[in-house]
Amino acid sequence: MRRVTIRDVAAEAGVSIGTASKALNGQGKLRAETRERVAEVAERLGFAPNTLAQALLAGRSFTVGLITTDSFGRFSIPVMLGVEDALGTGQVSVFMCDTRDDPERERRYVETLAARRVDGLIVSGRRIEPRPPVVAGPGIPVVYAMTQPVGEDGPAVVPDDEGGGRVAAEHLLHGGRRRIGHITGPERFLGARMRAAGFGATLAQAGLRAHGGVRFGEWSERWGREAAARLLAEEPGTDAIFCGSDQIARGVADTLRAAGRAIPGDVALVGFDNWEPMALGAQPPLTSVDMCLEEVGRVAAGLLLAAIAGEPARGTRRVPCRLVTRQSSRPGPTG
Amino acid sequence: MRRVTIRDVAAEAGVSIGTASKALNGQGKLRAETRERVAEVAERLGFAPNTLAQALLAGRSFTVGLITTDSFGRFSIPVMLGVEDALGTGQVSVFMCDTRDDPERERRYVETLAARRVDGLIVSGRRIEPRPPVVAGPGIPVVYAMTQPVGEDGPAVVPDDEGGGRVAAEHLLHGGRRRIGHITGPERFLGARMRAAGFGATLAQAGLRAHGGVRFGEWSERWGREAAARLLAEEPGTDAIFCGSDQIARGVADTLRAAGRAIPGDVALVGFDNWEPMALGAQPPLTSVDMCLEEVGRVAAGLLLAAIAGEPARGTRRVPCRLVTRQSSRPGPTG
DNA sequence: TGATCCAAGGAATAGGTTTTCCTTATCCCC
DNA sequence: GGGGATAAGGAAAACCTATTCCTTGGATCA
């Protein structure tokens, strides 16, 4: 019933506790024969060192806390996987904490984590908007992923929304489109503004601008349907639409189909998020900008490990977006 | 820089370490004045007891491991939230472990968790199919959520798929539908079979059977579109379709609309999963069966806590499904 | 006045591991 | 043969807290 300790191993092997420890960790001066005997006994007894005791002694726990505000939603999950991926192999375990956007819950979590002597903290969010910084106490580094601290200079890792807007625009221009609209989420979202900015900048280089102007609204399919209907009415010549999310793109696609416009024949479509169930289920499957959120998580975890090792970082890093091409944007009318 | 320990508090308050501990924990015999003084010093110094040391002493760590095989996908996330919800308030922290369906990774995680002296383990999955049991070592209880151990009698918590099929059927019958089809995922999925069974049993009680037979296929929108087309061709009189997932239901809806059938006027639609982005984005929004996965997680966490407290459970518990009514199934032709 | 009792708080132990320092024995060389 | 170097391994401290047992001093009582 009781877990076997190094004391049991030592007794069974006929050595002292310290010697057993050295044998198992390759330290000190021991006869090869002794090392082997101890190792064999440990193996046979199924000994595994108590991490708690090690942590207490070493002054670090080889754990980190992962705090998310959005109930591990669609955006924080991939980030989390990236974090876990990057840390898991290094034998660092991750405490998950969902604050449900409640500052009080967050405070309690941070306290608990500090009491557990986590080596560091990753704070993740659903939006890249700056948020109040987390203070975990002296010596506990914090890295932000998919969000940024307000009033501090990082360290943070976010997707490059502006770049995402650029690649979408480049792709559509390259496909021969010239009258490209943009339907996206609420203007108060920093991400939406940055995507629109990157998109607009690239069009400007080609001497163009968003066809029909940038249309901010909601992140829903309904908004996609509605906005597309208006855009078609006002700018019937539109030959491509860059959408701020795959959900919006689906709504847009529905309206286009209902209006008898072929995708991509008449109008090419590019979404954002590359949310597979949405993008693949659409008719036709959606070209979409992937924010590489797992990579965001991995980079954040890397920064945290560096900080724990004594090399803290500052500033905000932007992870490039990747365009995933599918049928909704195959070369168009002139191509 | 160094975290303040109880030794610092004791010194500052002019008492011994033991006394400080008693003062802070309400133990032993101390003057009220002493307790207050210690408390005040602890507060001032920002003292929080080192959980690692407490755990080492108490023989339990107040942590549990949460193992998932499906990269925290759409099904394990809500389960996870429920678990975290039920445990978080009890000051139990959760280690997250994503095995990515790799038995070797899983083995390593279980070892690591055992070395960290977790008090228990929750194993979650993406399907309710039985899976090889996890052996965490002596004295570490395991509870399965959204999956079951093969060859052992739980303890496991899964959604009541059969009941889900029943409520869907009852709802449609109650709405006056009589020719109700069923389009669902692959037959090899236990969940799909159970939903179909519950659905069929309820229809049988009304002297009916699945209109056009149960159609197993895939979990995709494409399959929904394809199967609906065939069903309409073979059984034009179909007045309702129960779908094995919301994705399938969306595909079905697309085909129905393209065929000029009104939803719910001509054909009522019920989905499964109540996956909001899918269900709400559909035209019209989908009535859907919600598996209450958060509740599954909460129940599993409860069982684990009980097991840790010395009251192990056995068997498989089924958490009832809940029907969420939306426009796709408003009372139909005869109603 | 001496024996009891109680209040208040100190000392020590336990928990499991790692590391530093120390001891013992053997060997080599002068 | 004695001194020093070296090999091999033991003893003990350290990490931090909670608890058990013990001590001290004062008050009470006969």
XYZ file of C-alpha atoms (C1' of nucleotides) in Angstrom:
730
model
C 0.000 0.000 0.000
C 2.647 2.500 1.033
C 4.780 3.736 -1.831
C 8.327 2.447 -1.673
C 10.859 5.065 -0.657
C 14.562 5.344 -1.101
C 14.872 4.122 2.453
C 13.394 0.784 1.420
C 15.737 0.582 -1.504
C 18.726 1.402 0.669
C 17.808 -1.203 3.253
C 17.216 -3.878 0.668
C 20.491 -3.124 -1.059
C 22.362 -2.957 2.217
C 23.604 0.601 1.818
C 22.857 3.932 3.429
C 20.198 6.275 2.121
C 22.734 8.732 0.853
C 24.598 6.062 -1.030
C 21.414 4.820 -2.605
C 20.625 8.357 -3.738
C 24.058 8.766 -5.251
C 23.858 5.422 -6.967
C 20.564 6.323 -8.566
C 21.655 9.786 -9.620
C 25.142 8.982 -10.795
C 26.737 11.175 -8.124
C 29.568 10.627 -5.698
C 32.199 7.931 -5.670
C 30.788 4.430 -5.678
C 31.862 1.098 -6.989
C 30.207 0.177 -10.235
C 29.017 -2.997 -8.600
C 27.243 -1.021 -5.876
C 25.515 1.234 -8.387
C 24.243 -1.723 -10.273
C 22.979 -3.474 -7.179
C 21.078 -0.379 -6.028
C 19.652 0.178 -9.492
C 18.532 -3.415 -9.669
C 16.834 -3.235 -6.275
C 15.128 0.059 -7.160
C 13.888 -1.448 -10.367
C 12.637 -4.565 -8.623
C 10.845 -2.617 -5.912
C 9.396 -0.172 -8.397
C 10.956 2.814 -6.719
C 10.268 6.304 -8.040
C 11.538 9.307 -6.109
C 8.927 11.418 -4.394
C 8.757 14.569 -6.470
C 7.365 16.517 -3.545
C 10.433 15.872 -1.458
C 12.714 16.679 -4.357
C 10.863 19.881 -5.005
C 10.978 20.933 -1.394
C 14.697 20.443 -1.333
C 15.481 21.905 -4.722
C 13.384 24.985 -4.090
C 11.559 24.509 -7.346
C 8.690 22.257 -8.195
C 8.984 21.627 -11.911
C 5.399 22.750 -12.318
C 3.866 25.776 -13.961
C 0.408 27.234 -13.755
C -1.646 27.825 -16.857
C -4.295 30.448 -16.310
C -6.983 31.039 -18.846
C -9.847 33.440 -18.721
C -12.070 31.906 -21.320
C -12.945 28.489 -20.005
C -10.506 26.830 -22.319
C -12.377 27.906 -25.357
C -11.572 27.554 -28.969
C -8.604 29.862 -28.811
C -6.972 28.946 -25.559
C -7.122 25.200 -26.165
C -4.555 25.097 -28.931
C -2.385 27.498 -26.984
C -2.642 25.178 -24.042
C -1.720 22.172 -26.136
C 1.333 23.966 -27.400
C 2.334 24.871 -23.863
C 1.813 21.380 -22.633
C 3.690 19.985 -25.570
C 6.687 22.185 -24.979
C 6.779 21.601 -21.240
C 5.701 17.998 -20.977
C 8.790 16.669 -22.618
C 10.875 18.623 -20.168
C 9.202 16.914 -17.242
C 7.398 20.048 -16.221
C 3.775 19.472 -15.260
C 1.016 21.961 -15.842
C -1.679 23.073 -13.424
C -4.779 24.176 -15.269
C -6.783 27.049 -13.910
C -9.901 28.448 -15.475
C -10.783 31.810 -13.994
C -14.028 32.204 -15.931
C -13.200 35.849 -16.312
C -13.658 36.411 -12.623
C -10.865 38.546 -11.103
C -11.573 37.136 -7.666
C -11.194 33.562 -8.897
C -8.034 34.586 -10.640
C -6.620 36.057 -7.480
C -7.317 32.878 -5.571
C -5.736 30.746 -8.256
C -2.600 32.816 -8.332
C -2.351 32.549 -4.567
C -2.806 28.795 -4.642
C -0.227 28.420 -7.361
C 2.253 30.538 -5.480
C 1.708 28.386 -2.398
C 2.380 25.356 -4.543
C 5.631 26.965 -5.533
C 5.077 26.801 -9.258
C 8.171 27.790 -11.162
C 6.239 30.107 -13.453
C 2.938 31.156 -14.870
C 1.420 31.377 -18.305
C -1.577 33.620 -18.682
C -3.684 33.013 -21.718
C -6.745 34.728 -23.062
C -9.265 34.681 -25.804
C -8.365 38.020 -27.233
C -5.101 39.759 -27.750
C -6.369 42.835 -25.945
C -4.155 44.016 -23.080
C -5.379 42.896 -19.693
C -4.439 43.778 -16.103
C -1.091 42.155 -15.343
C -0.826 39.183 -13.022
C 1.535 39.500 -10.110
C 2.535 36.100 -8.879
C 5.041 37.159 -6.299
C 8.802 37.532 -6.242
C 10.765 35.155 -8.390
C 7.802 33.731 -10.241
C 8.044 34.721 -13.901
C 4.896 35.293 -15.934
C 4.467 34.967 -19.681
C 1.350 36.036 -21.554
C 0.034 34.041 -24.485
C -2.706 35.265 -26.766
C -3.030 38.318 -24.560
C -0.818 41.098 -23.255
C -0.363 42.907 -19.963
C -1.485 46.497 -19.905
C 1.130 48.940 -18.733
C 3.975 46.437 -18.936
C 6.230 45.423 -21.746
C 5.373 41.749 -21.954
C 6.692 39.186 -22.137
C 3.851 38.198 -24.416
C 3.246 36.032 -27.446
C 0.371 36.737 -29.818
C -0.543 35.792 -33.345
C 0.399 38.263 -36.035
C -3.091 39.384 -36.989
C -1.791 42.112 -39.211
C 0.327 39.623 -41.106
C -2.706 37.391 -41.358
C -4.608 40.163 -43.067
C -1.706 40.673 -45.422
C -1.392 37.056 -46.534
C -5.115 36.887 -47.164
C -4.958 39.992 -49.344
C -1.859 38.806 -51.174
C -3.452 35.479 -51.883
C -6.579 37.026 -53.350
C -4.641 39.582 -55.387
C -2.419 36.849 -56.656
C -5.536 34.962 -57.730
C -6.503 37.894 -59.912
C -9.133 39.464 -57.684
C -9.385 43.237 -57.635
C -12.657 44.132 -55.937
C -12.107 42.555 -52.547
C -14.455 43.245 -49.653
C -13.797 42.685 -45.955
C -16.445 41.555 -43.484
C -15.266 41.087 -39.937
C -16.045 41.176 -36.213
C -16.600 44.098 -33.844
C -14.283 47.048 -34.280
C -13.530 47.092 -30.565
C -11.544 43.882 -31.028
C -7.906 44.734 -31.508
C -7.485 41.598 -33.576
C -10.198 42.645 -35.995
C -8.638 46.077 -36.414
C -5.180 44.656 -37.011
C -6.375 42.155 -39.583
C -8.187 44.925 -41.376
C -5.072 47.077 -41.226
C -2.807 44.424 -42.723
C -5.368 43.661 -45.366
C -5.809 47.316 -46.223
C -2.089 47.989 -46.360
C -1.516 45.238 -48.861
C -4.382 46.393 -51.041
C -3.004 49.914 -50.904
C 0.314 48.723 -52.275
C -1.639 47.439 -55.270
C -3.413 50.751 -55.587
C -6.650 49.375 -54.213
C -8.745 49.587 -51.084
C -11.307 47.404 -49.366
C -14.142 47.119 -51.814
C -17.201 48.572 -50.156
C -15.108 49.507 -47.118
C -14.295 47.421 -44.078
C -17.507 46.154 -42.513
C -17.230 45.564 -38.798
C -20.050 43.703 -37.037
C -20.116 40.504 -34.999
C -18.299 37.188 -35.034
C -21.425 35.266 -36.045
C -22.696 33.474 -39.119
C -25.746 35.658 -38.989
C -23.645 38.769 -39.370
C -21.855 37.111 -42.268
C -25.149 36.488 -44.053
C -26.448 39.941 -43.383
C -23.303 41.819 -44.291
C -22.832 39.814 -47.467
C -26.344 40.628 -48.569
C -25.722 44.326 -48.074
C -22.356 44.188 -49.760
C -23.795 42.430 -52.802
C -26.552 45.004 -53.008
C -24.219 47.965 -52.747
C -21.249 46.565 -54.637
C -22.468 43.908 -57.047
C -19.067 43.765 -58.715
C -17.322 42.319 -55.660
C -15.134 39.421 -56.745
C -13.718 38.321 -53.404
C -14.435 38.643 -49.713
C -11.962 38.322 -46.892
C -13.804 37.340 -43.709
C -12.649 37.980 -40.150
C -13.597 34.486 -39.050
C -14.634 31.166 -40.517
C -18.056 31.563 -38.987
C -18.557 34.837 -40.780
C -17.277 33.212 -43.950
C -19.884 30.490 -43.679
C -22.617 33.017 -43.376
C -21.226 34.887 -46.350
C -21.087 31.654 -48.333
C -24.727 30.933 -47.581
C -25.801 34.315 -48.854
C -23.635 34.065 -51.959
C -25.053 30.686 -52.826
C -28.581 31.893 -52.226
C -27.854 34.817 -54.548
C -26.603 32.469 -57.231
C -22.973 33.519 -57.064
C -20.494 30.727 -57.606
C -17.676 30.239 -55.107
C -14.949 30.687 -56.105
C -16.019 31.220 -59.729
C -17.727 34.563 -59.156
C -16.557 35.399 -55.672
C -13.527 33.999 -53.852
C -13.716 33.582 -50.102
C -11.053 33.569 -47.417
C -11.857 32.957 -43.765
C -9.853 33.316 -40.578
C -9.067 30.887 -37.730
C -8.889 27.738 -39.840
C -11.367 26.142 -37.492
C -11.554 22.796 -39.195
C -15.091 21.678 -38.438
C -16.286 24.989 -39.819
C -13.851 25.380 -42.671
C -14.094 21.822 -43.947
C -17.853 21.582 -43.571
C -18.470 24.673 -45.659
C -19.486 24.447 -49.295
C -16.980 24.643 -50.789
C -14.340 24.061 -48.086
C -12.864 27.360 -46.952
C -9.463 28.794 -47.542
C -8.558 30.211 -44.157
C -5.820 31.957 -42.223
C -4.434 29.771 -39.457
C -3.093 31.615 -36.451
C -0.867 28.692 -35.467
C -1.994 28.926 -31.903
C -0.144 25.804 -30.882
C 2.993 27.548 -31.960
C 1.982 30.560 -29.887
C 1.722 28.231 -26.907
C 5.035 26.597 -27.631
C 6.838 29.893 -27.968
C 5.293 31.158 -24.751
C 6.357 27.998 -22.962
C 9.846 28.432 -24.328
C 10.017 31.985 -23.022
C 8.807 30.820 -19.653
C 11.413 28.087 -19.434
C 14.076 30.608 -20.340
C 12.796 32.970 -17.672
C 12.835 30.198 -15.099
C 16.393 29.452 -16.103
C 17.244 33.066 -15.391
C 16.916 34.616 -18.826
C 13.771 36.713 -18.715
C 12.391 38.186 -21.920
C 10.548 41.395 -22.588
C 8.300 42.683 -25.339
C 5.623 41.145 -27.497
C 6.448 38.418 -29.983
C 4.179 37.856 -32.954
C 3.856 34.393 -34.404
C 3.244 34.437 -38.167
C -0.054 33.242 -39.559
C -0.266 30.583 -42.212
C -2.674 30.511 -45.121
C -4.412 27.197 -45.676
C -5.694 27.039 -49.210
C -8.900 25.219 -50.046
C -11.456 25.403 -52.779
C -13.208 28.623 -51.773
C -10.399 30.687 -53.293
C -9.080 28.731 -56.231
C -7.909 31.066 -59.007
C -10.779 33.223 -60.165
C -12.305 34.972 -63.183
C -9.142 36.383 -64.724
C -6.906 33.522 -63.558
C 13.427 37.292 -3.248
C 13.131 34.195 -1.064
C 9.567 33.309 -0.144
C 8.802 33.975 3.501
C 8.518 30.821 5.587
C 6.896 30.099 8.888
C 10.338 30.406 10.427
C 10.410 34.077 9.461
C 6.973 34.599 10.910
C 7.909 32.850 14.131
C 11.079 34.879 14.537
C 9.319 38.160 13.837
C 6.546 37.323 16.284
C 8.995 36.124 18.902
C 7.607 32.618 19.217
C 8.762 29.151 18.206
C 7.958 27.612 14.875
C 5.543 25.136 16.401
C 3.676 27.873 18.172
C 3.411 29.906 15.017
C 1.991 26.916 13.204
C -0.589 26.338 15.924
C -1.541 29.972 15.972
C -2.162 30.008 12.244
C -4.089 26.756 12.227
C -6.160 27.257 15.335
C -4.526 24.316 17.084
C -3.077 23.833 20.554
C -3.389 26.040 23.599
C -2.337 29.586 23.026
C -3.293 32.955 24.400
C -5.636 34.837 22.137
C -3.180 37.686 22.160
C -0.442 35.417 20.818
C -2.624 34.094 18.038
C -3.442 37.580 16.939
C 0.118 38.721 16.999
C 1.239 35.784 14.866
C -1.632 36.272 12.471
C -0.811 39.920 12.130
C 2.852 39.210 11.419
C 1.966 36.511 8.882
C -0.336 38.911 7.146
C 2.212 41.655 7.131
C 4.962 39.420 5.792
C 2.646 37.869 3.223
C 3.205 34.381 4.520
C 1.552 31.444 2.765
C 2.425 27.927 3.841
C 4.476 25.885 1.411
C 2.048 23.366 -0.008
C 4.892 21.063 -0.929
C 5.972 20.712 2.671
C 2.411 20.246 3.819
C 1.860 17.578 1.215
C 5.012 15.742 2.133
C 3.943 15.667 5.733
C 0.293 14.866 5.170
C 1.041 12.071 2.755
C -1.285 13.543 0.194
C -0.808 16.339 -2.229
C -4.271 17.741 -2.862
C -3.720 17.356 -6.559
C -5.259 15.069 -9.141
C -4.238 14.207 -12.645
C -6.563 14.679 -15.562
C -5.642 12.471 -18.478
C -7.268 12.916 -21.826
C -6.638 11.038 -25.011
C -8.114 13.478 -27.454
C -6.051 16.607 -27.152
C -8.705 18.332 -25.137
C -11.140 18.254 -27.951
C -14.700 19.283 -28.139
C -15.863 16.541 -25.804
C -13.200 16.431 -23.187
C -13.116 20.183 -22.669
C -16.488 20.483 -20.999
C -15.744 17.382 -18.966
C -12.536 19.011 -17.885
C -14.310 22.213 -16.919
C -16.735 20.252 -14.808
C -13.897 18.428 -13.100
C -12.006 21.591 -12.468
C -15.129 23.289 -11.202
C -15.878 20.529 -8.725
C -12.304 20.247 -7.487
C -11.138 23.827 -7.626
C -13.413 24.965 -4.887
C -12.092 22.176 -2.686
C -8.560 23.457 -3.080
C -7.548 20.491 -5.174
C -5.427 21.433 -8.156
C -5.505 19.644 -11.470
C -2.580 18.471 -13.574
C -3.492 18.343 -17.225
C -2.067 15.587 -19.374
C -2.773 15.127 -23.028
C -1.664 11.711 -24.203
C -2.541 12.276 -27.864
C -3.743 8.722 -27.992
C -0.236 7.429 -27.544
C -0.034 4.582 -24.983
C 3.614 5.288 -24.393
C 2.920 8.932 -23.580
C 0.131 7.831 -21.331
C 2.418 5.469 -19.457
C 4.929 8.222 -18.884
C 2.267 10.610 -17.664
C 0.880 8.110 -15.211
C 4.365 7.488 -13.878
C 5.052 11.184 -13.495
C 1.754 11.727 -11.748
C 2.391 8.857 -9.378
C 5.790 10.320 -8.561
C 4.069 13.616 -7.847
C 1.893 11.747 -5.424
C -1.408 12.818 -6.930
C -4.344 11.795 -4.788
C -6.258 10.401 -7.741
C -6.706 10.268 -11.475
C -9.466 11.088 -13.897
C -9.243 9.506 -17.298
C -11.326 11.119 -19.962
C -11.891 10.286 -23.597
C -13.638 11.354 -26.702
C -15.808 8.304 -27.001
C -17.621 6.193 -24.481
C -16.017 3.051 -25.829
C -14.251 0.914 -23.249
C -10.508 1.415 -23.212
C -7.592 -0.356 -21.513
C -7.675 0.474 -17.836
C -5.114 2.775 -16.271
C -3.156 1.420 -13.342
C -1.805 4.257 -11.311
C -0.341 2.249 -8.489
C -1.527 1.245 -5.049
C -3.748 3.673 -3.246
C -4.347 5.949 -6.223
C -7.998 5.779 -7.223
C -8.993 6.210 -10.856
C -12.319 7.438 -12.218
C -13.248 7.355 -15.895
C -15.238 10.149 -17.472
C -16.690 9.936 -20.941
C -15.036 6.549 -21.329
C -14.980 3.218 -19.517
C -12.329 0.665 -18.595
C -12.529 -2.610 -20.425
C -12.680 -5.644 -18.184
C -13.356 -3.670 -15.035
C -16.530 -2.438 -13.462
C -15.869 1.269 -13.529
C -16.024 3.558 -11.777
C -17.079 5.498 -14.829
C -19.363 8.376 -15.742
C -20.773 8.688 -19.260
C -23.639 10.552 -20.886
C -26.850 8.615 -21.295
C -26.810 8.331 -25.081
C -29.745 6.000 -25.106
C -31.799 8.461 -23.088
C -30.680 11.162 -25.497
C -32.119 9.192 -28.372
C -35.337 8.769 -26.430
C -35.867 12.439 -25.650
C -35.256 13.356 -29.256
C -37.851 10.843 -30.408
C -40.351 11.888 -27.766
C -39.961 15.514 -28.708
C -40.577 14.876 -32.378
C -43.514 12.560 -31.711
C -44.939 15.127 -29.388
C -44.644 17.681 -32.170
C -46.875 15.536 -34.324
C -44.220 13.951 -36.529
C -44.711 10.347 -37.585
C -42.222 9.644 -40.368
C -38.988 10.268 -38.583
C -35.655 9.356 -40.117
C -32.317 8.957 -38.354
C -28.967 9.909 -39.865
C -25.972 9.349 -37.695
C -22.259 8.551 -37.410
C -20.369 5.292 -37.910
C -21.995 2.172 -36.525
C -18.774 1.177 -34.802
C -19.306 4.037 -32.350
C -21.049 2.720 -29.274
C -22.598 6.139 -28.743
C -24.151 6.119 -32.190
C -25.620 2.675 -31.618
C -27.036 3.611 -28.234
C -28.631 6.797 -29.497
C -30.194 4.834 -32.317
C -31.405 2.212 -29.841
C -33.083 4.729 -27.559
C -34.578 6.504 -30.520
C -35.870 3.242 -31.996
C -37.298 2.014 -28.714
C -39.362 5.140 -28.239
C -40.675 5.010 -31.784
C -41.566 1.347 -31.270
C -43.694 2.274 -28.280
C -45.675 4.493 -30.636
C -45.959 1.677 -33.119
C -43.395 3.236 -35.449
C -39.860 2.630 -36.589
C -37.092 4.758 -38.015
C -38.403 6.068 -41.288
C -36.142 4.784 -44.026
C -34.124 2.858 -41.444
C -31.204 4.037 -39.353
C -28.504 5.432 -41.618
C -25.016 5.110 -40.211
C -22.182 6.963 -41.926
C -19.727 9.580 -40.714
C -19.777 12.474 -38.278
C -19.425 15.062 -41.062
C -21.574 17.686 -42.711
C -20.845 16.059 -46.020
C -22.377 12.811 -44.851
C -25.389 14.757 -43.611
C -25.892 16.314 -47.019
C -25.428 13.057 -48.846
C -27.607 10.935 -46.567
C -30.382 13.501 -46.568
C -30.428 13.545 -50.345
C -30.786 9.791 -50.468
C -33.405 9.749 -47.753
C -35.487 12.363 -49.535
C -35.212 10.375 -52.736
C -36.226 7.102 -51.136
C -38.696 8.408 -48.593
C -40.118 11.698 -49.800
C -42.733 11.664 -47.051
C -40.185 12.055 -44.271
C -41.412 14.751 -41.884
C -38.575 14.806 -39.369
C -34.938 13.779 -39.088
C -33.043 13.038 -35.929
C -29.329 13.559 -36.536
C -26.499 11.948 -34.616
C -24.572 15.213 -34.398
C -25.058 18.897 -35.031
C -22.622 18.742 -37.897
C -24.669 16.074 -39.599
C -27.765 18.136 -38.929
C -26.237 21.119 -40.688
C -25.497 19.059 -43.726
C -29.028 17.730 -43.662
C -30.400 21.249 -43.358
C -28.404 22.381 -46.386
C -29.819 19.577 -48.492
C -33.359 20.176 -47.287
C -33.149 23.862 -48.092
C -31.692 23.149 -51.494
C -34.575 20.751 -52.102
C -37.079 23.409 -51.168
C -38.236 21.759 -47.965
C -39.081 24.153 -45.160
C -37.549 23.597 -41.740
C -39.447 22.945 -39.543
C -42.544 23.410 -41.672
C -42.035 20.361 -43.868
C -39.301 18.589 -41.995
C -38.324 19.011 -38.354
C -34.692 18.619 -37.394
C -33.042 17.585 -34.150
C -29.284 17.470 -33.725
C -26.995 16.064 -31.077
C -24.190 17.645 -28.971
C -25.697 21.097 -28.689
C -22.463 22.513 -30.000
C -23.437 26.134 -29.915
C -21.427 27.615 -32.756
C -22.884 24.932 -34.998
C -26.388 24.810 -33.601
C -26.892 28.552 -33.392
C -25.320 29.322 -36.743
C -27.598 26.942 -38.598
C -30.615 28.151 -40.514
C -32.832 27.906 -38.594
C -31.044 27.399 -35.272
C -30.988 23.742 -34.312
C -32.871 21.943 -31.609
C -30.243 19.661 -30.143
C -29.604 17.088 -27.439
C -27.106 18.340 -24.888
C -25.020 15.672 -23.198
C -24.352 17.891 -20.196
C -20.690 17.060 -20.315
C -19.823 19.524 -17.602
C -22.105 17.579 -15.339
C -20.339 14.377 -16.380
C -17.101 15.983 -15.275
C -18.558 17.187 -12.010
C -19.983 13.790 -11.154
C -16.693 12.105 -11.986
C -14.846 14.568 -9.785
C -17.299 13.868 -6.991
C -16.703 10.146 -7.265
C -12.977 10.701 -7.209
C -13.159 12.850 -4.110
C -15.249 10.188 -2.424
C -12.747 7.514 -3.420
C -9.893 9.603 -2.052
C -11.847 9.952 1.160
C -12.053 6.186 1.351
C -15.412 5.513 -0.256
C -14.656 4.000 -3.642
C -17.473 3.546 -6.133
C -18.027 0.934 -8.782
C -20.108 0.677 -11.925
C -21.008 3.083 -14.682
C -23.130 6.125 -13.990
C -25.095 7.701 -16.799
C -25.790 11.406 -16.739
C -29.110 12.312 -18.378
C -29.155 14.309 -21.593
C -31.115 17.495 -21.943
C -33.061 18.627 -24.981
C -32.480 22.216 -26.017
C -35.348 23.386 -28.169
C -34.791 25.843 -31.000
C -36.557 26.711 -34.190
C -35.617 23.676 -36.262
C -38.261 21.587 -34.518
C -41.101 23.908 -33.666
C -44.447 22.089 -33.841
C -45.006 20.789 -37.340
C -47.650 20.011 -39.978
C -50.289 18.480 -37.728
C -49.386 20.532 -34.639
C 4.053 23.746 52.355
C 3.867 20.352 49.256
C 1.223 18.004 45.765
C -1.795 18.757 41.627
C -3.410 20.816 37.902
C -3.663 23.923 34.121
C -2.258 27.298 30.798
C 1.155 28.531 27.479
C 4.449 27.580 24.589
C 8.997 25.258 23.407
C 11.604 21.140 21.570
C 11.727 17.443 18.749
C 10.091 14.304 15.210
C 8.338 12.956 10.907
C 7.850 13.208 5.939
C 11.586 11.768 1.465
C 15.316 13.258 -0.883
C 19.931 15.390 -2.104
C 24.325 17.081 -0.993
C 28.141 18.227 1.822
C 31.239 16.770 4.864
C 33.430 13.157 7.345
C 35.186 8.479 8.397
C 37.440 4.272 7.383
C 40.347 1.350 4.982
C 43.704 0.451 1.536
C 47.601 1.434 -1.096
C 51.917 3.662 -2.354
C 56.180 5.702 -1.506
C 60.038 7.190 0.906
C 56.768 1.503 9.093
C 54.739 5.977 8.985
C 52.576 9.665 6.268
C 49.746 11.007 2.623
C 46.657 10.129 -1.162
C 42.628 7.793 -2.771
C 38.522 4.966 -2.951
C 34.100 3.858 -0.965
C 30.505 4.855 1.535
C 28.219 6.585 5.975
C 26.277 10.509 8.866
C 23.957 14.572 9.029
C 22.074 18.872 7.447
C 18.791 21.084 4.685
C 14.087 22.025 2.608
C 9.259 23.551 5.440
C 5.381 22.403 8.103
C 2.251 20.071 11.536
C 1.899 17.518 15.536
C 3.137 15.107 19.630
C 5.205 15.290 23.702
C 7.552 17.903 27.258
C 8.795 21.821 30.158
C 7.952 25.787 32.806
C 5.631 28.637 35.834
C 1.782 30.015 38.271
C -2.460 29.034 40.619
C -5.242 25.966 43.493
C -6.194 22.967 47.057
C -5.698 20.177 51.095
